[in-house]
mmCIF file of C-alpha atoms in Angstrom:
data_model
loop_
_atom_site.group_PDB
_atom_site.id
_atom_site.type_symbol
_atom_site.label_atom_id
_atom_site.label_comp_id
_atom_site.label_asym_id
_atom_site.label_seq_id
_atom_site.Cartn_x
_atom_site.Cartn_y
_atom_site.Cartn_z
ATOM 1 C CA MET A 1 -159.870 62.433 108.359
ATOM 2 C CA SER A 2 -159.986 64.471 111.489
ATOM 3 C CA MET A 3 -162.878 64.055 113.857
ATOM 4 C CA MET A 4 -164.067 67.626 113.115
ATOM 5 C CA MET A 5 -164.299 66.909 109.643
ATOM 6 C CA TYR A 6 -166.960 63.781 110.305
ATOM 7 C CA VAL A 7 -168.635 66.671 112.685
ATOM 8 C CA TYR A 8 -169.052 69.139 109.902
ATOM 9 C CA MET A 9 -170.388 66.066 107.345
ATOM 10 C CA ALA A 10 -172.892 65.147 110.289
ATOM 11 C CA LEU A 11 -174.035 68.895 110.195
ATOM 12 C CA CYS A 12 -174.623 68.936 106.695
ATOM 13 C CA PHE A 13 -176.893 65.884 106.968
ATOM 14 C CA LEU A 14 -178.711 66.724 109.907
ATOM 15 C CA PRO A 15 -181.032 69.679 108.391
ATOM 16 C CA VAL A 16 -182.143 66.439 105.920
ATOM 17 C CA LEU A 17 -182.735 64.320 108.757
ATOM 18 C CA ILE A 18 -184.841 66.782 110.572
ATOM 19 C CA LEU A 19 -186.932 67.270 107.497
ATOM 20 C CA GLY A 20 -187.264 63.841 106.659
ATOM 21 C CA ILE A 21 -188.694 63.172 110.315
ATOM 22 C CA VAL A 22 -191.045 66.179 109.987
ATOM 23 C CA LEU A 23 -192.576 65.818 106.668
ATOM 24 C CA PRO A 24 -194.373 62.546 107.682
ATOM 25 C CA LEU A 25 -195.533 64.007 110.573
ATOM 26 C CA ALA A 26 -196.923 67.533 109.131
ATOM 27 C CA VAL A 27 -197.913 66.497 105.673
ATOM 28 C CA PRO A 28 -200.986 64.069 105.354
ATOM 29 C CA GLY A 29 -200.256 60.859 103.271
ATOM 30 C CA PHE A 30 -196.308 61.620 103.304
ATOM 31 C CA LYS A 31 -194.850 58.367 104.003
ATOM 32 C CA ILE A 32 -191.120 57.570 105.228
ATOM 33 C CA ARG A 33 -190.277 55.705 101.538
ATOM 34 C CA TYR A 34 -191.122 59.029 99.727
ATOM 35 C CA ALA A 35 -188.356 60.840 102.163
ATOM 36 C CA LEU A 36 -185.961 58.084 101.173
ATOM 37 C CA ILE A 37 -186.654 58.579 97.744
ATOM 38 C CA SER A 38 -186.157 62.223 97.782
ATOM 39 C CA VAL A 39 -182.935 61.903 99.321
ATOM 40 C CA LEU A 40 -182.019 59.169 96.413
ATOM 41 C CA VAL A 41 -183.126 61.719 94.035
ATOM 42 C CA GLY A 42 -180.810 64.375 95.454
ATOM 43 C CA LEU A 43 -178.009 62.320 95.659
ATOM 44 C CA LEU A 44 -178.436 61.003 91.851
ATOM 45 C CA SER A 45 -178.722 64.539 90.887
ATOM 46 C CA LEU A 46 -174.892 65.274 91.445
ATOM 47 C CA ILE A 47 -174.082 62.721 88.790
ATOM 48 C CA PRO A 48 -175.159 64.534 85.617
ATOM 49 C CA ILE A 49 -174.430 68.088 87.140
ATOM 50 C CA THR A 50 -170.583 66.870 88.045
ATOM 51 C CA PHE A 51 -170.517 65.243 84.296
ATOM 52 C CA ILE A 52 -171.848 68.127 82.416
ATOM 53 C CA GLN A 53 -169.975 71.089 84.568
ATOM 54 C CA PHE A 54 -166.663 69.076 83.956
ATOM 55 C CA PHE A 55 -167.176 69.505 80.451
ATOM 56 C CA VAL A 56 -168.720 72.750 79.864
ATOM 57 C CA PHE A 57 -166.615 74.799 82.236
ATOM 58 C CA SER A 58 -163.595 74.072 80.007
ATOM 59 C CA LEU A 59 -165.349 76.306 77.297
ATOM 60 C CA PRO A 60 -163.840 79.852 76.626
ATOM 61 C CA ILE A 61 -166.792 81.589 77.655
ATOM 62 C CA PHE A 62 -166.551 80.591 81.015
ATOM 63 C CA THR A 63 -162.962 80.982 81.471
ATOM 64 C CA SER A 64 -162.476 84.613 80.142
ATOM 65 C CA GLY A 65 -162.826 85.929 83.933
ATOM 66 C CA THR A 66 -164.935 89.368 82.795
ATOM 67 C CA LEU A 67 -167.763 90.233 84.687
ATOM 68 C CA VAL A 68 -170.215 89.338 81.781
ATOM 69 C CA SER A 69 -168.380 85.846 81.955
ATOM 70 C CA VAL A 70 -168.919 85.435 85.595
ATOM 71 C CA LEU A 71 -172.873 86.532 85.179
ATOM 72 C CA ILE A 72 -173.418 84.150 82.440
ATOM 73 C CA THR A 73 -171.268 81.243 84.340
ATOM 74 C CA ALA A 74 -173.549 82.042 86.979
ATOM 75 C CA ILE A 75 -176.911 81.586 84.922
ATOM 76 C CA LEU A 76 -175.841 78.990 82.659
ATOM 77 C CA PHE A 77 -173.213 76.863 84.591
ATOM 78 C CA ASN A 78 -174.723 77.106 87.881
ATOM 79 C CA GLY A 79 -178.629 77.904 87.239
ATOM 80 C CA LEU A 80 -179.570 76.261 84.041
ATOM 81 C CA ILE A 81 -177.194 72.872 84.498
ATOM 82 C CA GLU A 82 -177.887 72.495 88.008
ATOM 83 C CA GLU A 83 -181.682 73.329 87.897
ATOM 84 C CA ALA A 84 -181.781 71.425 84.718
ATOM 85 C CA ALA A 85 -180.465 68.216 86.077
ATOM 86 C CA LYS A 86 -182.495 68.319 89.558
ATOM 87 C CA MET A 87 -185.537 69.165 87.570
ATOM 88 C CA SER A 88 -185.278 65.866 85.563
ATOM 89 C CA LEU A 89 -184.296 63.634 88.077
ATOM 90 C CA MET A 90 -187.659 64.690 89.844
ATOM 91 C CA PHE A 91 -189.490 62.717 87.020
ATOM 92 C CA LEU A 92 -188.459 59.514 89.441
ATOM 93 C CA LEU A 93 -190.833 60.986 91.905
ATOM 94 C CA PRO A 94 -194.047 59.296 91.896
ATOM 95 C CA ARG A 95 -195.985 62.430 90.796
ATOM 96 C CA LYS A 96 -198.887 60.520 88.914
ATOM 97 C CA THR A 97 -199.854 58.436 92.426
ATOM 98 C CA ILE A 98 -199.637 61.278 95.223
ATOM 99 C CA ALA A 99 -200.953 64.537 95.966
ATOM 100 C CA PHE A 100 -199.572 67.683 95.073
ATOM 101 C CA PRO A 101 -198.355 68.800 98.959
ATOM 102 C CA GLN A 102 -196.435 65.495 98.800
ATOM 103 C CA PHE A 103 -195.083 65.884 95.510
ATOM 104 C CA PHE A 104 -194.023 69.518 96.461
ATOM 105 C CA SER A 105 -192.610 68.127 99.673
ATOM 106 C CA MET A 106 -190.420 65.449 98.025
ATOM 107 C CA ALA A 107 -188.987 67.936 95.503
ATOM 108 C CA ILE A 108 -188.100 70.560 98.689
ATOM 109 C CA LEU A 109 -186.226 67.275 100.278
ATOM 110 C CA ALA A 110 -184.544 66.143 97.271
ATOM 111 C CA GLY A 111 -183.322 69.919 96.927
ATOM 112 C CA LEU A 112 -182.076 69.926 100.621
ATOM 113 C CA SER A 113 -180.591 66.614 100.073
ATOM 114 C CA LEU A 114 -178.529 67.791 96.693
ATOM 115 C CA GLY A 115 -177.520 70.944 99.097
ATOM 116 C CA ALA A 116 -175.994 68.516 101.518
ATOM 117 C CA PHE A 117 -174.490 66.244 99.300
ATOM 118 C CA GLU A 118 -172.880 69.066 97.394
ATOM 119 C CA THR A 119 -171.859 70.769 100.433
ATOM 120 C CA ILE A 120 -169.807 67.523 101.768
ATOM 121 C CA ILE A 121 -168.058 67.619 98.290
ATOM 122 C CA TYR A 122 -166.961 71.263 98.962
ATOM 123 C CA LEU A 123 -166.036 70.323 102.574
ATOM 124 C CA LEU A 124 -163.746 67.279 101.268
ATOM 125 C CA SER A 125 -162.155 69.601 98.637
ATOM 126 C CA GLY A 126 -161.032 72.319 101.141
ATOM 127 C CA SER A 127 -163.483 75.204 100.174
ATOM 128 C CA LEU A 128 -163.207 78.392 101.924
ATOM 129 C CA ASN A 129 -166.359 79.963 103.734
ATOM 130 C CA ILE A 130 -167.696 76.272 104.106
ATOM 131 C CA GLY A 131 -169.616 77.438 107.207
ATOM 132 C CA ILE A 132 -171.596 80.066 104.842
ATOM 133 C CA ARG A 133 -172.077 77.629 102.433
ATOM 134 C CA MET A 134 -173.698 74.990 104.622
ATOM 135 C CA VAL A 135 -176.617 77.452 105.199
ATOM 136 C CA THR A 136 -176.820 79.457 101.945
ATOM 137 C CA ALA A 137 -176.166 77.081 99.414
ATOM 138 C CA VAL A 138 -178.633 74.519 101.036
ATOM 139 C CA LEU A 139 -181.191 76.803 101.244
ATOM 140 C CA ILE A 140 -181.289 78.241 97.394
ATOM 141 C CA HIS A 141 -181.030 74.394 96.382
ATOM 142 C CA THR A 142 -183.960 73.714 98.749
ATOM 143 C CA PHE A 143 -186.208 76.357 97.241
ATOM 144 C CA CYS A 144 -185.286 76.336 93.690
ATOM 145 C CA ALA A 145 -186.074 72.606 93.923
ATOM 146 C CA GLY A 146 -189.468 73.512 95.000
ATOM 147 C CA LEU A 147 -189.838 75.886 92.256
ATOM 148 C CA SER A 148 -188.710 73.078 89.584
ATOM 149 C CA GLY A 149 -190.690 70.726 91.253
ATOM 150 C CA ILE A 150 -193.750 72.621 90.811
ATOM 151 C CA PHE A 151 -192.999 72.992 87.068
ATOM 152 C CA VAL A 152 -192.748 69.451 86.729
ATOM 153 C CA TRP A 153 -196.095 68.835 88.418
ATOM 154 C CA THR A 154 -197.920 71.330 85.972
ATOM 155 C CA LEU A 155 -196.662 69.052 83.201
ATOM 156 C CA LYS A 156 -198.932 66.445 84.479
ATOM 157 C CA ASN A 157 -201.599 69.162 85.792
ATOM 158 C CA LYS A 158 -202.149 71.822 82.906
ATOM 159 C CA PRO A 159 -201.634 74.656 82.426
ATOM 160 C CA THR A 160 -197.776 73.889 82.070
ATOM 161 C CA ARG A 161 -195.960 76.782 84.172
ATOM 162 C CA VAL A 162 -192.844 76.872 82.586
ATOM 163 C CA TYR A 163 -191.921 80.327 84.288
ATOM 164 C CA PHE A 164 -191.376 78.470 87.551
ATOM 165 C CA PHE A 165 -188.504 76.553 86.118
ATOM 166 C CA VAL A 166 -187.143 80.039 84.539
ATOM 167 C CA LEU A 167 -187.395 81.631 88.152
ATOM 168 C CA ALA A 168 -185.703 78.603 89.653
ATOM 169 C CA VAL A 169 -182.607 79.078 86.916
ATOM 170 C CA LEU A 170 -182.620 82.863 87.244
ATOM 171 C CA LEU A 171 -182.607 83.030 91.225
ATOM 172 C CA HIS A 172 -180.357 80.163 91.324
ATOM 173 C CA GLY A 173 -177.477 82.169 88.874
ATOM 174 C CA VAL A 174 -178.106 85.446 90.837
ATOM 175 C CA TYR A 175 -177.361 83.703 94.121
ATOM 176 C CA ASN A 176 -173.901 82.137 92.604
ATOM 177 C CA PHE A 177 -173.290 85.665 90.947
ATOM 178 C CA PHE A 178 -173.270 87.677 94.333
ATOM 179 C CA ALA A 179 -171.902 84.433 96.453
ATOM 180 C CA GLY A 180 -168.800 84.770 94.420
ATOM 181 C CA PHE A 181 -167.827 88.362 95.312
ATOM 182 C CA SER A 182 -166.132 89.176 98.541
ATOM 183 C CA GLY A 183 -167.187 92.011 100.648
ATOM 184 C CA GLY A 184 -170.708 93.752 101.013
ATOM 185 C CA TYR A 185 -171.725 92.298 97.473
ATOM 186 C CA ARG A 186 -171.852 88.791 98.872
ATOM 187 C CA TRP A 187 -174.769 89.710 100.879
ATOM 188 C CA LEU A 188 -176.965 90.481 97.964
ATOM 189 C CA SER A 189 -176.903 86.580 97.703
ATOM 190 C CA ILE A 190 -179.236 86.497 100.785
ATOM 191 C CA VAL A 191 -181.675 88.655 98.786
ATOM 192 C CA ALA A 192 -181.842 86.149 96.188
ATOM 193 C CA ILE A 193 -182.274 83.198 98.627
ATOM 194 C CA LEU A 194 -185.182 85.114 100.349
ATOM 195 C CA LEU A 195 -186.996 85.959 96.918
ATOM 196 C CA ALA A 196 -186.508 82.162 96.107
ATOM 197 C CA ALA A 197 -188.361 81.311 99.240
ATOM 198 C CA LEU A 198 -190.861 84.085 98.666
ATOM 199 C CA GLN A 199 -191.319 82.806 95.117
ATOM 200 C CA CYS A 200 -191.631 79.469 95.912
ATOM 201 C CA ARG A 201 -194.565 80.021 98.397
ATOM 202 C CA ILE A 202 -196.418 82.124 95.788
ATOM 203 C CA CYS A 203 -196.048 79.321 93.378
ATOM 204 C CA TYR A 204 -197.024 76.893 95.580
ATOM 205 C CA MET A 205 -200.136 78.738 96.553
ATOM 206 C CA GLN A 206 -201.255 79.587 93.061
ATOM 207 C CA ILE A 207 -201.060 75.539 92.351
ATOM 208 C CA ALA A 208 -202.358 74.468 95.560
ATOM 209 C CA HIS A 209 -205.045 76.862 95.887
ATOM 210 C CA PRO A 210 -206.030 78.186 92.659
ATOM 211 C CA GLU A 211 -209.517 79.375 93.801
ATOM 212 C CA ALA A 212 -207.528 82.102 95.880
ATOM 213 C CA ASN A 213 -206.132 83.706 92.530
ATOM 214 C CA GLU A 214 -209.594 84.076 90.635
#
């Protein structure tokens, strides 16, 4: 393995390290062990994602190559499977013993961690445009994890907001759909990331400051 490969791998984890240091300083009550748990959850999420996608992707609907097939693949394959696996592992986070800002921060860090680990896999497999992926794919995982995390939180604190998770699935799928194009259409994936960031903030404010919505 070349020295540059090690450099790229280190760059993948740099945002995780930075956020893991910033959160205990910026979020009251956020502890170092919460950061470690979040990173572990992000890593563990890769196991069901890889296992399920290995078997599901061989189905005919995902191999026909038509535009509809590509869209369905993006929504179901990348959106639903990845977000459902990520969301399910978030139940390992201590949502019953911590405040919402702490839990949301853990969800965000878990998504960032998953994006970093996934990027390393693509890096080792020789994927093209890895520089772009190191930024965009990590961001979409992070913001969608925030949306999924808010949904998990509402399961304990009613009313349950299922559409938060639906937003995560759709925005993740739309990102992957446009990211697969070449040329100008690829930039529409950036719009999906911006929408995910905006929705993440809006949904967070709905839960953290419900009085502002009344």
